[in-house]
Amino acid sequence: MDVTTDPGAPWLIVGLGNPGPEYAMNRHNVGFMVVDLLAGRVGGKFKRAGKAQAQVVEGRIGPPGPGSRRVVLVKPMSYMNLSGGPVNALREFYKVPVGNVVAVHDELDIGYGTLRLKLGGGDNGHNGLKSITKALGSDYHRARFGIGRPPGRMQVADFVLKDFSSAERKELDYFVDRAADAVECLVIDGLERAQSTYNS
């Protein structure tokens, strides 16, 4: 199901993660990695977003002309479990319909590198999604980047706050690039086309 909104309205693409260099390569920060790549593609550098506790890049994606879409890329700087406040403040500031919000996040219940795009749904225990849903309701898009389940008896909290393994890092750039492609496809061509192309 596609959300029909004003075609001129901007999209808010939110990468979920924790601020600070110590978290940069954590599994929990893959959302930041994807929006960092998108920022490079639109030729922007993240900067502080006024009073909102976030960094943003504004730009356009898609072919030049009427087919392109205005996007605001967001990295909340509030820590994962408080992401909803900055996201909602920016959504209101840029006048973005909830259906034009995309949260890019790590997902435990699908295998490493697997991608799933969807609209709405629960938070599956993800603190970033929980906070955003509390602020916006659940009718926003999600780009779910699979990180798999922790091995053995490792706690979920420890697993998501560990860096990707050396074996995972060999393919990480490819998977992050593919996730960025999928988000662009979602914004330009709609959810159904993006799902049929990228959901695996």
Tab-separated table of C-alpha atoms in Angstrom, residues 16 19 25 39 53-54 58 63 84 87-88 102 112 114 121-122 137 157 174-175 185 198:
chain	number	residue	atom	x	y	z
A	16	LEU	CA	18.797	5.684	13.571
A	19	PRO	CA	26.039	9.861	18.420
A	25	MET	CA	30.680	1.092	13.635
A	39	ALA	CA	24.285	12.680	2.111
A	53	GLN	CA	18.695	17.756	18.737
A	54	ALA	CA	19.721	16.424	15.346
A	58	GLU	CA	18.802	19.001	2.700
A	63	PRO	CA	16.453	12.689	-12.003
A	84	GLY	CA	11.123	10.607	18.519
A	87	VAL	CA	12.234	13.576	14.482
A	88	ASN	CA	8.813	15.043	15.240
A	102	VAL	CA	11.356	6.831	6.472
A	112	TYR	CA	22.639	-9.999	8.038
A	114	THR	CA	18.794	-8.693	4.187
A	121	GLY	CA	3.841	-2.001	12.014
A	122	GLY	CA	5.201	-2.540	15.496
A	137	GLY	CA	2.052	7.123	15.437
A	157	ALA	CA	21.842	-5.102	24.105
A	174	TYR	CA	27.794	-3.332	-0.476
A	175	PHE	CA	24.783	-3.791	1.818
A	185	CYS	CA	13.645	3.904	-4.965
A	198	TYR	CA	14.841	-4.779	-2.899
